[in-house]
Short mmCIF file of C-alpha atoms in Angstrom, two decimals:
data_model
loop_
_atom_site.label_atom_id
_atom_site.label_comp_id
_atom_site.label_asym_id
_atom_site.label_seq_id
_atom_site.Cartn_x
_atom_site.Cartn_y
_atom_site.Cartn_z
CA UNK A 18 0.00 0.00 0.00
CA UNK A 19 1.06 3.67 -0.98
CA UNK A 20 2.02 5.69 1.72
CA UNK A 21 0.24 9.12 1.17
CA UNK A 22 2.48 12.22 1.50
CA UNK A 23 1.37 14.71 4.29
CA UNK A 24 0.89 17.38 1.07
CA UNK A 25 -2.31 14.97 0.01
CA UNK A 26 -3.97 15.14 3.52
CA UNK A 27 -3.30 18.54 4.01
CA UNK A 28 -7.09 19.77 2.42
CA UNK A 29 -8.61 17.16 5.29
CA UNK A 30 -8.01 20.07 8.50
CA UNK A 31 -9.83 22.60 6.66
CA UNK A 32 -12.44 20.63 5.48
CA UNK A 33 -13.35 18.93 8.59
CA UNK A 34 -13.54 22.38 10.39
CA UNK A 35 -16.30 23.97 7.43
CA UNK A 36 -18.01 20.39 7.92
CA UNK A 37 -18.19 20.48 11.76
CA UNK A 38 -18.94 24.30 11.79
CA UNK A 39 -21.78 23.22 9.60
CA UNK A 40 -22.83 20.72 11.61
CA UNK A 41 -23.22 22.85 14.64
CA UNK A 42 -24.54 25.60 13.15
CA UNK A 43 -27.64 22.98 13.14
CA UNK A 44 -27.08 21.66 16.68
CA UNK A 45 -26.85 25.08 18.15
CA UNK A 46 -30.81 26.10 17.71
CA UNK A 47 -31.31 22.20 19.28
CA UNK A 48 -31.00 21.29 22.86
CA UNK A 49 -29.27 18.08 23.55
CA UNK A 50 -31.49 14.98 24.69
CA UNK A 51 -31.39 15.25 28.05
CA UNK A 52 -31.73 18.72 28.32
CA UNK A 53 -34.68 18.69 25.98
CA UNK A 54 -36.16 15.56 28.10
CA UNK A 55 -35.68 17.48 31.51
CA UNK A 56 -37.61 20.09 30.18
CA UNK A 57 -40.30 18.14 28.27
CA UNK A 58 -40.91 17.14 32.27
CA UNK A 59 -40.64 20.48 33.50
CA UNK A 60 -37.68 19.68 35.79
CA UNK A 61 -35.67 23.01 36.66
CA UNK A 62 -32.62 22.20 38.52
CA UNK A 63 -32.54 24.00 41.90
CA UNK A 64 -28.64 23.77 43.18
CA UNK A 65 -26.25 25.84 41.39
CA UNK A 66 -23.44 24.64 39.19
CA UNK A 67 -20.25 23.54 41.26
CA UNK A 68 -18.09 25.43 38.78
CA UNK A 69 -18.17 28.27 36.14
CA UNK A 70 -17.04 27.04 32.99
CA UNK A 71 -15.07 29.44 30.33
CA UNK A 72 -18.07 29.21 27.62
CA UNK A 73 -20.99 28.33 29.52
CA UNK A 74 -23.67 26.80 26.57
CA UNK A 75 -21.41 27.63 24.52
CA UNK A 76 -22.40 31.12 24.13
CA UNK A 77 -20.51 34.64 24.41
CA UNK A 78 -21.39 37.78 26.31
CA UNK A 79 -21.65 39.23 22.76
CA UNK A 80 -24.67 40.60 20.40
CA UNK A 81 -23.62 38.02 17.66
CA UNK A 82 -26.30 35.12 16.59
CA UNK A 83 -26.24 32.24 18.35
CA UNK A 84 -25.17 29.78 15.68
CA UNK A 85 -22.31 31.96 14.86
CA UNK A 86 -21.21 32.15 18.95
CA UNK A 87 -21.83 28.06 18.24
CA UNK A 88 -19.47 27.97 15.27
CA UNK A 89 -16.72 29.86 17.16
CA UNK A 90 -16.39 28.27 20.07
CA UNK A 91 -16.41 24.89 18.06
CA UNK A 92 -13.26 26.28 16.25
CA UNK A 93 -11.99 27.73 19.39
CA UNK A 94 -12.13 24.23 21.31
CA UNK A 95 -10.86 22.45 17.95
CA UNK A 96 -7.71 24.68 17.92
CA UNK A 97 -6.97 24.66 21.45
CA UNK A 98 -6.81 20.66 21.12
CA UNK A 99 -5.16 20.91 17.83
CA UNK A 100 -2.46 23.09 19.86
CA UNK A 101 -1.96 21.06 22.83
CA UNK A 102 -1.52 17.97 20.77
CA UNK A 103 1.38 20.04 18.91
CA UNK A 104 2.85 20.86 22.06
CA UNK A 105 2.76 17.11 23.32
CA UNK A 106 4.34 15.78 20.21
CA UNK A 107 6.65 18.64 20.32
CA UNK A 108 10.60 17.00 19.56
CA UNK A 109 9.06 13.23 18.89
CA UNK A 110 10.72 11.43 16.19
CA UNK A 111 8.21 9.67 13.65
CA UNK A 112 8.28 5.70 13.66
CA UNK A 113 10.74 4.32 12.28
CA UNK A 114 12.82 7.75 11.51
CA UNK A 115 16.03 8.88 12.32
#
């Protein structure tokens, strides 16, 4: 089997970004199961969160739509992985390399 050059793959990034921005562009206006479930039942939860979290439902303190505050902090999260996974393979040799 051909080993594909990293030149080939390199359109895959990009494209899987627009296709997950796309994706939850859709999800965004959508409540997750649960959530939607809970409320279906009319369940409110009564304690308060045990911690603040950066993006709470995923949304910013901003007058920009809500699928667009969505989209970004799907990119944001993607490139903040993509980053620490640089960092963490930072100075590893590939298999079988010199």
């Amino acid at each position: 089997m051909p080993r594909r050059s990293p030149s080939n793959r390199r359109w895959l990034a990009p494209l899987g970004l627009i296709v997950i921005g796309l994706l939850s562009a859709a999800a965004a206006t959508t409540p997750d199961g649960l959530e939607w479930a809970l409320e279906r039942l009319g369940y409110t939860p009564s304690a308060e969160d045990p911690y603040r979290a950066p993006v709470p439902d995923y949304t910013w303190p901003a007058s920009l739509p809500a699928t667009l505050q969505g989209m970004l902090s799907v990119a944001g999260g993607g490139l903040l992985v993509w980053g620490l996974l640089k960092l963490m393979t930072l100075g590893r040799r590939p298999p079988g390399g010199a």
